[in-house]
Amino acid sequence: MGLIKKYKYYIALTVAIIVVISYYIFNKNKESPYKSEYTETEILIDSLLTYDLKSSEILIGKYFKNATENEENLGKAYFYKASLLVRKNKLDSVSYFLDTAKIYAVKNNDRLLEARLTSLNGFYFLFKDNYPNSMENLFSALSFFKSNYDNSNYLADVYSGLGGLYYYGLKEEGKAISFYKKAYKIYDINNNSRGKAIVYGNFGNMFLHKKSYVEAKENLRKSYQIFEELGDTANLIRILIFLSALELELNQVSESLGYLDKASELAVLENDHALIGIALLNYGYVYESLNNYDKAVEYYEEAYNHTINSNQYFPIEHLNTLKRFSELLRKTKKYEESLNYLDKYYTMKDSLNGVKVRQRVEELEWGNILKENLLEYEISKQKYKNHIKTYLIIIISVLSSIVFIYLLYRSNKKTLKISKLENVYLLENIKKEEELNKIREEKHLAEIESKNKELMGINVQLLFKNRLLNEIENIVKDKSKNIYSEIEKSIKQNRNSEKDWEQFEQVFEKIHPSFFKHIQDNYSILTKTEKRICAYIKINMSNHEIASLLNVDYLSIIKSRYRIRKKLKLKNEEDLDEIIHSL
């Protein structure tokens, strides 16, 4: 203690240095300079948007109403409205909410909200198959989140969006897989089950197109299970359609139609015309595989009308419908109609994936690669500076620790004798305490032994009295009943008198103070006689002694013991005497 007091300021300085090092190592650059304050309601909305659209819609409606009175929250209110519409595949008015939200975000200098809006814009353009705009927005959001919100769900969502862009839009599987893996890693760190389910679903679709059916089914089922638990109907419909396509590839037509029926039913309930159109398109695939071309044409035509007339218009799905419809019309020798739809197909394809579009995408890719390299350089440069600072602090801390250890070593020689004396004194005190405890224990055992002897004396008296009374009773029974009836009655009334029991109980309570209370609290169903038998068992009386003391036959005691066991709910292997001794 003296040593600690002597160097308390030096110890405090060392601890402070270690705390600073820990801060620099574990917290440097983790907090974003653009950290935005989110209320509990806003955090709840973000959470509900991932798994409960109905509840989120109600909460967003209330939030939007309240936000009209507070201009600072209007940007977030419009953002949540846009997010809800994107999640529900209702894209007709999304751009209005996104543009309005951005105005308020810029006005309030909310950089995080601006980045989230940019990311959502990227998804919006992706769903509209506008790949250049989608790429531009997603890479812009990626740059911000990578710099300020590394390993956040925001960054994972952008990676997931880029995976979809490269796989479904630009048909570059390698890059898509790379982005999906990055997204999955972050989702896994943050325990984001919905994000993981999206990656599982997309990997399942990739495996399906590569005809790796086992891996496809495994990933799609994982995705289906999570979306079903979350109640995410829109994504559940997509996975059902993927599963239908998988079963069709395996020639399991009935299973394929079963998945489609379920997907179509959910899409109708959700009033999602885009997904209804995709389901109808897949019905056409099934019936075309069965060579039922009339039925297939019917479904393709219905799918075409749904996709072209829907306010949730998805060009890529419309493109797929045109192509399959044209091919089937050609098979059925309806060449004029086939050429008409084929012309529409190539016109739309050129608008989506033409040379100009591809050039614009490549320009954006190179521009974003350059930005990403510059960003990596800046991050590396900052990390290098931080490492230099950290190393300097570590060196100072190590030198300080060496000096401190040296001072402790010098002081140790002076305090060694004192420590030895303190140890001797401590050992002597321990030894004395052990001896005192031993004396107390012996005294306690002697008292118990004395009380047990006293109890045994009382029991002997009771046994003698009962034997005497039994002999008198037998003599009386041999005489005239008229003369001795009263004597016999008196003898019976006095046998096992309550006064004798009270005397026994008083002595028993001194030795085992809580025994009767424990019996009463936990086994109140025991009769008075059964409680007495328990007390006699506690002081190690045999069944014969108890029977004689209670003036009953031996079998009665055995029966009483059986009843006690039953009321105590003892198992066959449990010993009654041991249980009572443990009370």
Coordinates of C-alpha atoms in Angstrom, one line a residue, residues 16-544:
A16 CA -3.7 7.7 -18.9
I17 CA -1.2 7.0 -21.6
I18 CA -2.5 3.4 -22.1
V19 CA -6.1 4.8 -22.4
V20 CA -4.9 7.2 -25.1
I21 CA -3.2 4.4 -27.0
S22 CA -6.4 2.3 -26.8
Y23 CA -8.4 5.2 -28.1
Y24 CA -6.1 5.8 -31.0
I25 CA -5.9 2.1 -31.9
F26 CA -9.6 1.2 -31.6
N27 CA -11.5 4.4 -32.2
K28 CA -9.5 6.5 -34.6
N29 CA -11.4 7.2 -37.8
K30 CA -14.3 5.0 -36.7
E31 CA -16.6 8.0 -36.0
S32 CA -17.8 9.9 -39.0
P33 CA -17.6 13.7 -39.2
Y34 CA -21.0 13.6 -40.9
K35 CA -22.7 11.6 -38.1
S36 CA -26.4 12.5 -38.2
E37 CA -28.6 12.4 -35.2
Y38 CA -31.5 9.9 -35.6
T39 CA -34.4 9.7 -33.1
E40 CA -35.8 6.5 -31.8
T41 CA -38.8 6.9 -34.2
E42 CA -36.5 7.3 -37.2
I43 CA -34.4 4.2 -36.1
L44 CA -37.6 2.2 -35.8
I45 CA -38.8 3.3 -39.3
D46 CA -35.4 2.2 -40.8
S47 CA -35.8 -1.2 -39.0
L48 CA -39.5 -1.7 -40.0
L49 CA -38.7 -0.9 -43.7
T50 CA -36.5 -4.1 -43.7
Y51 CA -39.2 -6.5 -42.5
D52 CA -42.7 -5.0 -41.8
L53 CA -43.8 -2.7 -44.7
K54 CA -47.4 -2.3 -43.3
S55 CA -46.3 -1.1 -39.9
S56 CA -43.6 1.1 -41.5
E57 CA -46.2 2.7 -43.8
I58 CA -48.4 3.6 -40.8
L59 CA -45.4 5.1 -38.9
I60 CA -44.1 6.9 -41.9
G61 CA -47.5 8.5 -42.4
K62 CA -47.5 9.8 -38.8
Y63 CA -43.9 10.9 -39.1
F64 CA -44.6 12.8 -42.4
K65 CA -47.6 14.6 -40.8
N66 CA -45.5 15.7 -37.8
A67 CA -42.6 16.7 -40.1
T68 CA -44.7 19.3 -41.9
E69 CA -44.5 21.3 -38.6
N70 CA -40.7 20.9 -38.4
E71 CA -38.8 21.7 -41.6
E72 CA -35.6 20.0 -40.3
N73 CA -37.3 16.6 -40.5
L74 CA -39.0 17.1 -43.9
G75 CA -35.9 15.8 -45.8
K76 CA -36.0 12.5 -43.8
A77 CA -39.8 12.4 -44.2
Y78 CA -39.6 12.5 -48.0
F79 CA -36.7 10.1 -48.0
Y80 CA -38.8 7.5 -46.0
K81 CA -41.7 8.0 -48.4
A82 CA -39.4 7.3 -51.3
S83 CA -37.9 4.3 -49.5
L84 CA -41.3 2.8 -48.9
L85 CA -42.3 3.2 -52.5
V86 CA -39.1 1.6 -53.8
R87 CA -39.6 -1.3 -51.3
K88 CA -43.2 -1.8 -52.6
N89 CA -42.1 -1.6 -56.3
K90 CA -44.3 1.5 -56.8
L91 CA -41.9 3.7 -58.8
D92 CA -44.1 6.2 -60.5
S93 CA -43.7 9.0 -57.9
V94 CA -40.4 8.0 -56.4
S95 CA -38.4 10.7 -58.3
Y96 CA -40.6 13.5 -56.8
F97 CA -40.0 12.4 -53.2
L98 CA -36.3 11.9 -53.9
D99 CA -35.8 15.3 -55.5
T100 CA -37.8 17.0 -52.7
A101 CA -35.9 15.2 -50.0
K102 CA -32.6 16.3 -51.5
I103 CA -33.6 19.9 -51.5
Y104 CA -34.1 19.8 -47.7
A105 CA -31.0 17.6 -47.1
V106 CA -28.8 20.2 -48.9
K107 CA -30.6 23.1 -47.1
N108 CA -29.9 21.4 -43.7
N109 CA -26.4 20.3 -44.6
D110 CA -27.3 16.7 -43.8
R111 CA -24.5 14.9 -45.7
L112 CA -25.6 11.4 -44.5
L113 CA -29.1 12.0 -45.8
E114 CA -27.7 13.2 -49.1
A115 CA -25.7 10.0 -49.4
R116 CA -28.6 7.8 -48.5
L117 CA -30.7 9.6 -51.1
T118 CA -28.0 9.1 -53.7
S119 CA -27.9 5.4 -52.8
L120 CA -31.7 5.1 -53.1
N121 CA -31.5 6.9 -56.5
G122 CA -29.1 4.3 -57.6
F123 CA -31.6 1.5 -56.8
Y124 CA -34.4 3.5 -58.4
F125 CA -32.5 3.8 -61.7
L126 CA -31.5 0.1 -61.4
F127 CA -35.1 -1.0 -61.1
K128 CA -35.9 1.2 -64.1
D129 CA -32.9 -0.4 -66.0
N130 CA -31.2 3.0 -66.4
Y131 CA -27.8 1.6 -65.8
P132 CA -25.6 4.7 -66.4
N133 CA -27.5 6.8 -63.9
S134 CA -27.7 3.8 -61.5
M135 CA -24.0 3.3 -61.6
E136 CA -23.2 7.0 -61.2
N137 CA -25.4 7.3 -58.1
L138 CA -24.3 4.0 -56.5
F139 CA -20.5 4.7 -57.0
S140 CA -21.0 8.2 -55.6
A141 CA -22.7 6.8 -52.5
L142 CA -20.0 4.1 -52.2
S143 CA -17.3 6.8 -52.1
F144 CA -19.0 8.6 -49.2
F145 CA -19.9 5.5 -47.1
K146 CA -16.5 3.9 -47.6
S147 CA -14.9 7.1 -46.3
N148 CA -17.2 7.8 -43.4
Y149 CA -19.3 4.7 -42.6
D150 CA -17.1 1.7 -43.3
N151 CA -18.7 -1.7 -42.4
S152 CA -22.1 -0.1 -42.1
N153 CA -25.4 -1.4 -43.6
Y154 CA -25.4 1.7 -45.8
L155 CA -22.2 0.5 -47.5
A156 CA -23.4 -3.1 -47.7
D157 CA -26.6 -1.9 -49.4
V158 CA -24.6 -0.1 -52.0
Y159 CA -22.4 -3.2 -52.6
S160 CA -25.6 -5.2 -53.0
G161 CA -27.0 -2.7 -55.5
L162 CA -23.8 -2.8 -57.5
G163 CA -23.9 -6.6 -57.5
G164 CA -27.4 -6.4 -59.0
L165 CA -26.3 -3.8 -61.6
Y166 CA -23.4 -5.8 -62.8
Y167 CA -25.2 -9.2 -62.9
Y168 CA -28.7 -8.3 -64.1
G169 CA -27.9 -5.2 -66.1
L170 CA -24.4 -5.4 -67.4
K171 CA -24.1 -9.2 -67.4
E172 CA -20.6 -9.2 -65.7
E173 CA -20.9 -12.1 -63.3
G174 CA -17.3 -11.8 -61.9
K175 CA -17.8 -8.2 -60.7
A176 CA -21.3 -9.0 -59.4
I177 CA -20.0 -11.8 -57.3
S178 CA -17.2 -9.6 -55.9
F179 CA -19.7 -6.9 -54.8
Y180 CA -22.2 -9.5 -53.4
K181 CA -19.5 -11.1 -51.3
K182 CA -18.5 -7.7 -49.9
A183 CA -22.1 -6.9 -49.1
Y184 CA -22.6 -10.3 -47.4
K185 CA -19.5 -9.9 -45.2
I186 CA -20.8 -6.6 -43.8
Y187 CA -24.4 -7.9 -43.4
D188 CA -23.0 -10.8 -41.5
I189 CA -20.9 -8.5 -39.2
N190 CA -24.1 -6.4 -38.5
N191 CA -26.3 -9.5 -38.2
N192 CA -28.6 -8.0 -41.0
S193 CA -30.7 -11.1 -41.9
R194 CA -32.6 -9.3 -44.7
G195 CA -29.4 -8.2 -46.4
K196 CA -28.0 -11.8 -46.2
A197 CA -31.3 -13.1 -47.6
I198 CA -31.0 -10.8 -50.6
V199 CA -27.5 -12.1 -51.3
Y200 CA -28.6 -15.7 -50.9
G201 CA -31.4 -15.1 -53.4
N202 CA -29.1 -13.6 -56.0
F203 CA -26.4 -16.3 -55.5
G204 CA -29.2 -18.8 -55.9
N205 CA -30.3 -17.3 -59.2
M206 CA -26.6 -17.2 -60.4
F207 CA -26.2 -20.9 -59.6
L208 CA -29.5 -21.6 -61.4
H209 CA -28.3 -20.0 -64.6
K210 CA -25.0 -21.9 -64.3
K211 CA -27.0 -25.1 -63.9
S212 CA -25.5 -25.8 -60.4
Y213 CA -28.9 -26.9 -59.1
V214 CA -27.9 -28.2 -55.7
E215 CA -26.2 -24.9 -54.8
A216 CA -29.0 -22.9 -56.3
K217 CA -31.7 -24.7 -54.2
E218 CA -29.6 -24.4 -51.0
N219 CA -29.2 -20.6 -51.4
L220 CA -32.8 -20.0 -52.5
R221 CA -34.2 -22.0 -49.6
K222 CA -32.1 -20.0 -47.1
S223 CA -33.3 -16.8 -48.7
Y224 CA -37.0 -18.0 -48.7
Q225 CA -36.8 -19.0 -45.0
I226 CA -35.5 -15.5 -43.9
F227 CA -38.0 -13.5 -46.1
E228 CA -40.8 -15.7 -44.7
E229 CA -39.8 -15.0 -41.1
L230 CA -39.5 -11.3 -41.9
G231 CA -42.8 -11.1 -43.7
D232 CA -41.1 -9.5 -46.8
T233 CA -43.7 -10.4 -49.4
A234 CA -42.2 -8.7 -52.4
N235 CA -38.9 -10.5 -52.1
L236 CA -40.7 -13.7 -51.1
I237 CA -42.5 -13.6 -54.5
R238 CA -39.2 -13.2 -56.3
I239 CA -37.7 -16.2 -54.6
L240 CA -40.8 -18.3 -55.3
I241 CA -40.4 -17.4 -59.0
F242 CA -36.7 -18.4 -58.9
L243 CA -37.7 -21.7 -57.2
S244 CA -40.3 -22.3 -59.9
A245 CA -37.7 -21.8 -62.6
L246 CA -35.3 -24.2 -60.8
E247 CA -38.0 -26.9 -60.6
L248 CA -38.8 -26.4 -64.3
E249 CA -35.1 -26.9 -65.1
L250 CA -35.3 -30.2 -63.2
N251 CA -38.5 -31.2 -65.1
Q252 CA -40.6 -31.0 -62.0
V253 CA -43.5 -29.3 -63.6
S254 CA -46.1 -29.7 -60.9
E255 CA -43.6 -28.3 -58.2
S256 CA -42.8 -25.5 -60.6
L257 CA -46.5 -24.6 -61.0
G258 CA -47.0 -24.9 -57.3
Y259 CA -44.4 -22.2 -56.6
L260 CA -45.9 -20.0 -59.3
D261 CA -49.4 -20.3 -57.9
K262 CA -48.2 -19.2 -54.5
A263 CA -46.2 -16.3 -56.0
S264 CA -49.1 -15.2 -58.2
E265 CA -51.5 -15.3 -55.2
L266 CA -49.2 -13.2 -53.1
A267 CA -48.6 -10.7 -55.9
V268 CA -52.3 -10.3 -56.4
L269 CA -52.8 -9.7 -52.7
E270 CA -50.1 -7.1 -52.8
N271 CA -51.6 -5.6 -56.0
D272 CA -48.0 -5.6 -57.4
H273 CA -48.6 -5.6 -61.2
A274 CA -44.9 -5.8 -62.0
L275 CA -44.5 -9.1 -60.0
I276 CA -47.9 -10.3 -61.4
G277 CA -46.4 -9.8 -64.9
I278 CA -43.2 -11.7 -64.0
A279 CA -45.3 -14.6 -62.6
L280 CA -47.4 -14.7 -65.8
L281 CA -44.2 -14.7 -67.9
N282 CA -43.0 -17.7 -66.0
Y283 CA -46.3 -19.5 -66.4
G284 CA -45.7 -19.0 -70.1
Y285 CA -42.3 -20.7 -69.7
V286 CA -43.9 -23.7 -68.1
Y287 CA -46.6 -24.2 -70.7
E288 CA -44.1 -23.6 -73.5
S289 CA -42.0 -26.4 -72.0
L290 CA -45.1 -28.7 -72.2
N291 CA -45.6 -27.7 -75.9
N292 CA -48.9 -26.2 -74.9
Y293 CA -48.3 -23.2 -77.1
D294 CA -51.8 -21.7 -77.1
K295 CA -51.7 -21.6 -73.3
A296 CA -48.2 -20.2 -73.3
V297 CA -49.1 -17.4 -75.9
E298 CA -52.1 -16.5 -73.7
Y299 CA -49.8 -16.1 -70.6
Y300 CA -47.1 -14.2 -72.6
E301 CA -49.7 -11.8 -74.0
E302 CA -51.2 -11.2 -70.5
A303 CA -47.7 -10.7 -69.1
Y304 CA -46.9 -8.2 -71.8
N305 CA -50.0 -6.2 -71.1
H306 CA -49.3 -6.2 -67.3
T307 CA -45.7 -4.9 -67.8
I308 CA -46.5 -2.3 -70.4
N309 CA -49.5 -0.9 -68.5
S310 CA -48.2 -1.1 -65.0
N311 CA -47.1 2.1 -63.1
Q312 CA -44.4 -0.3 -61.7
Y313 CA -42.9 -0.7 -65.2
F314 CA -39.6 -2.6 -65.3
P315 CA -38.0 -2.4 -68.8
I316 CA -35.9 -5.6 -68.4
E317 CA -39.0 -7.7 -67.6
H318 CA -40.8 -6.1 -70.5
L319 CA -37.8 -7.0 -72.7
N320 CA -37.8 -10.6 -71.6
T321 CA -41.6 -10.9 -72.4
L322 CA -41.2 -9.4 -75.9
K323 CA -38.4 -11.9 -76.7
R324 CA -40.2 -15.0 -75.5
F325 CA -43.5 -13.9 -77.0
S326 CA -41.8 -13.3 -80.4
E327 CA -40.0 -16.7 -80.3
L328 CA -43.2 -18.5 -79.5
L329 CA -45.2 -16.8 -82.2
R330 CA -42.6 -17.9 -84.7
K331 CA -42.9 -21.5 -83.4
T332 CA -46.6 -21.3 -84.1
K333 CA -45.9 -19.9 -87.6
K334 CA -47.4 -16.5 -86.8
Y335 CA -44.5 -14.8 -88.5
E336 CA -46.0 -11.3 -89.0
E337 CA -46.8 -10.9 -85.3
S338 CA -43.5 -12.5 -84.4
L339 CA -41.6 -9.9 -86.4
N340 CA -43.6 -7.1 -84.9
Y341 CA -42.7 -8.1 -81.3
L342 CA -39.1 -8.9 -82.4
D343 CA -38.8 -5.3 -83.8
K344 CA -40.1 -3.9 -80.4
Y345 CA -37.6 -6.1 -78.6
Y346 CA -34.5 -4.9 -80.5
T347 CA -35.6 -1.3 -80.3
M348 CA -35.9 -1.5 -76.5
K349 CA -32.7 -3.5 -76.2
D350 CA -30.8 -0.9 -78.1
S351 CA -32.2 1.8 -75.8
L352 CA -31.1 -0.2 -72.7
N353 CA -27.8 -1.8 -73.8
G354 CA -26.9 0.1 -77.0
V355 CA -23.4 1.3 -77.9
K356 CA -23.9 4.8 -76.4
V357 CA -25.2 3.3 -73.1
R358 CA -22.2 0.9 -73.0
Q359 CA -19.8 3.7 -73.7
R360 CA -21.4 5.8 -70.9
V361 CA -21.2 2.9 -68.5
E362 CA -17.5 2.4 -69.4
E363 CA -16.7 6.1 -68.9
L364 CA -18.4 6.0 -65.5
E365 CA -16.5 2.8 -64.6
W366 CA -13.2 4.3 -65.4
G367 CA -14.1 7.6 -63.6
N368 CA -15.2 5.7 -60.5
I369 CA -12.1 3.5 -60.6
L370 CA -10.0 6.7 -60.6
K371 CA -12.0 8.2 -57.7
E372 CA -11.8 5.0 -55.8
N373 CA -8.0 4.9 -56.2
L374 CA -7.7 8.5 -55.1
L375 CA -9.9 7.7 -52.1
E376 CA -7.8 4.6 -51.2
Y377 CA -4.7 6.8 -51.4
E378 CA -6.1 9.4 -49.1
I379 CA -7.3 6.7 -46.6
S380 CA -3.9 5.0 -46.7
K381 CA -2.2 8.4 -46.2
Q382 CA -4.3 9.1 -43.2
K383 CA -3.8 5.7 -41.8
Y384 CA 0.0 6.1 -42.2
K385 CA -0.1 9.4 -40.2
N386 CA -2.2 7.7 -37.5
H387 CA 0.2 4.8 -37.3
I388 CA 3.1 7.1 -36.8
K389 CA 1.3 8.8 -33.9
T390 CA 0.3 5.5 -32.5
Y391 CA 3.9 4.1 -32.7
L392 CA 5.2 7.3 -30.9
I393 CA 2.7 6.9 -28.1
I394 CA 3.5 3.2 -27.8
I395 CA 7.3 4.0 -27.6
I396 CA 6.7 6.6 -24.9
S397 CA 4.4 4.3 -23.0
V398 CA 7.0 1.4 -23.2
L399 CA 9.8 3.7 -22.0
S400 CA 7.6 5.0 -19.2
S401 CA 6.7 1.4 -18.2
I402 CA 10.5 0.5 -18.1
V403 CA 11.3 3.4 -15.8
F404 CA 8.3 2.5 -13.6
I405 CA 9.4 -1.1 -13.4
Y406 CA 12.9 0.0 -12.5
L407 CA 11.6 2.2 -9.6
L408 CA 9.5 -0.7 -8.4
Y409 CA 12.5 -3.0 -8.4
R410 CA 14.6 -0.5 -6.3
S411 CA 11.7 -0.1 -3.9
N412 CA 11.2 -3.8 -3.7
K413 CA 14.4 -4.4 -1.8
K414 CA 13.4 -1.9 0.9
T415 CA 9.9 -3.3 1.3
L416 CA 10.9 -7.0 1.2
K417 CA 11.5 -7.3 5.0
I418 CA 8.3 -5.4 5.8
S419 CA 6.4 -7.8 3.5
K420 CA 7.9 -10.8 5.2
L421 CA 7.0 -9.5 8.7
E422 CA 3.5 -8.7 7.5
N423 CA 3.2 -12.2 6.1
V424 CA 4.3 -13.8 9.4
Y425 CA 1.9 -11.6 11.4
L426 CA -0.9 -12.6 9.0
L427 CA -0.1 -16.3 9.3
E428 CA -0.2 -16.1 13.1
N429 CA -3.6 -14.4 13.0
I430 CA -4.9 -17.0 10.6
K431 CA -3.7 -19.8 12.9
K432 CA -5.3 -18.2 16.0
E433 CA -8.6 -17.7 14.1
E434 CA -8.5 -21.4 13.1
E435 CA -7.9 -22.5 16.7
L436 CA -10.8 -20.3 17.9
N437 CA -13.1 -21.7 15.2
K438 CA -12.1 -25.3 16.3
I439 CA -12.9 -24.5 20.0
R440 CA -16.3 -23.0 19.0
E441 CA -17.1 -26.0 16.9
E442 CA -16.2 -28.5 19.7
K443 CA -18.3 -26.5 22.1
H444 CA -21.3 -26.5 19.7
L445 CA -21.0 -30.3 19.2
A446 CA -20.9 -30.8 23.0
E447 CA -24.0 -28.7 23.4
I448 CA -25.8 -30.8 20.7
E449 CA -24.7 -34.0 22.3
S450 CA -26.0 -32.8 25.7
K451 CA -29.4 -31.9 24.2
N452 CA -29.6 -35.2 22.4
K453 CA -29.0 -37.0 25.7
E454 CA -31.7 -34.9 27.3
L455 CA -34.1 -35.8 24.5
M456 CA -33.2 -39.5 24.8
G457 CA -33.9 -39.2 28.6
I458 CA -37.3 -37.8 27.9
N459 CA -38.0 -40.6 25.4
V460 CA -36.9 -43.3 27.9
Q461 CA -39.3 -41.8 30.4
L462 CA -42.1 -41.8 27.9
L463 CA -41.3 -45.4 26.9
F464 CA -41.4 -46.5 30.6
K465 CA -44.6 -44.7 31.3
N466 CA -46.3 -46.3 28.3
R467 CA -45.1 -49.8 29.2
L468 CA -46.4 -49.2 32.7
L469 CA -49.8 -48.0 31.5
N470 CA -50.0 -50.9 29.1
E471 CA -49.4 -53.4 32.0
I472 CA -52.1 -51.7 34.1
E473 CA -54.5 -51.7 31.3
N474 CA -54.0 -55.4 30.8
I475 CA -54.6 -56.1 34.5
V476 CA -57.8 -53.9 34.4
K477 CA -59.1 -55.9 31.4
D478 CA -59.0 -59.0 33.5
K479 CA -61.1 -57.5 36.2
S480 CA -64.7 -56.5 36.2
K481 CA -65.5 -53.7 33.8
N482 CA -67.9 -52.0 36.1
I483 CA -65.2 -51.5 38.7
Y484 CA -62.3 -50.6 36.4
S485 CA -63.9 -48.9 33.4
E486 CA -63.2 -45.4 34.7
I487 CA -59.6 -46.4 35.5
E488 CA -59.2 -47.7 31.9
K489 CA -60.7 -44.6 30.5
S490 CA -58.4 -42.4 32.5
I491 CA -55.3 -44.4 31.4
K492 CA -56.2 -44.0 27.7
Q493 CA -56.7 -40.3 28.1
N494 CA -53.3 -39.8 29.8
R495 CA -51.3 -42.0 27.4
N496 CA -49.1 -39.8 25.1
S497 CA -50.4 -36.7 26.8
E498 CA -49.9 -33.3 25.1
K499 CA -47.8 -32.1 28.1
D500 CA -45.3 -34.9 27.4
W501 CA -45.1 -34.0 23.7
E502 CA -44.8 -30.2 24.5
Q503 CA -41.9 -31.0 26.8
F504 CA -40.2 -33.0 24.0
E505 CA -41.0 -30.3 21.4
Q506 CA -39.4 -27.6 23.6
V507 CA -36.1 -29.5 23.9
F508 CA -36.2 -30.5 20.2
E509 CA -36.6 -26.9 19.1
K510 CA -33.4 -25.9 20.9
I511 CA -31.4 -28.4 18.9
H512 CA -33.2 -28.2 15.6
P513 CA -34.8 -24.7 15.7
S514 CA -36.2 -24.5 12.2
F515 CA -37.3 -28.1 11.7
F516 CA -41.0 -27.8 12.5
K517 CA -41.3 -24.5 10.7
H518 CA -39.7 -26.0 7.6
I519 CA -42.1 -29.0 7.8
Q520 CA -45.1 -26.6 8.2
D521 CA -44.1 -24.3 5.4
N522 CA -43.3 -26.9 2.8
Y523 CA -45.3 -30.0 3.9
S524 CA -48.4 -28.6 5.6
I525 CA -50.4 -31.6 4.3
L526 CA -48.7 -33.9 6.9
T527 CA -50.9 -34.8 9.9
K528 CA -49.9 -34.1 13.5
T529 CA -48.9 -37.7 14.1
E530 CA -46.9 -37.8 10.8
K531 CA -45.0 -34.7 11.9
R532 CA -44.1 -36.3 15.2
I533 CA -42.9 -39.4 13.4
C534 CA -40.6 -37.1 11.3
A535 CA -39.2 -35.6 14.5
Y536 CA -38.5 -39.1 16.0
I537 CA -36.8 -40.1 12.7
K538 CA -34.7 -36.9 13.0
I539 CA -33.3 -38.0 16.4
N540 CA -32.5 -41.5 15.0
M541 CA -35.3 -43.5 16.7
S542 CA -36.0 -46.9 15.2
N543 CA -39.5 -47.9 13.9
H544 CA -40.0 -50.2 16.9

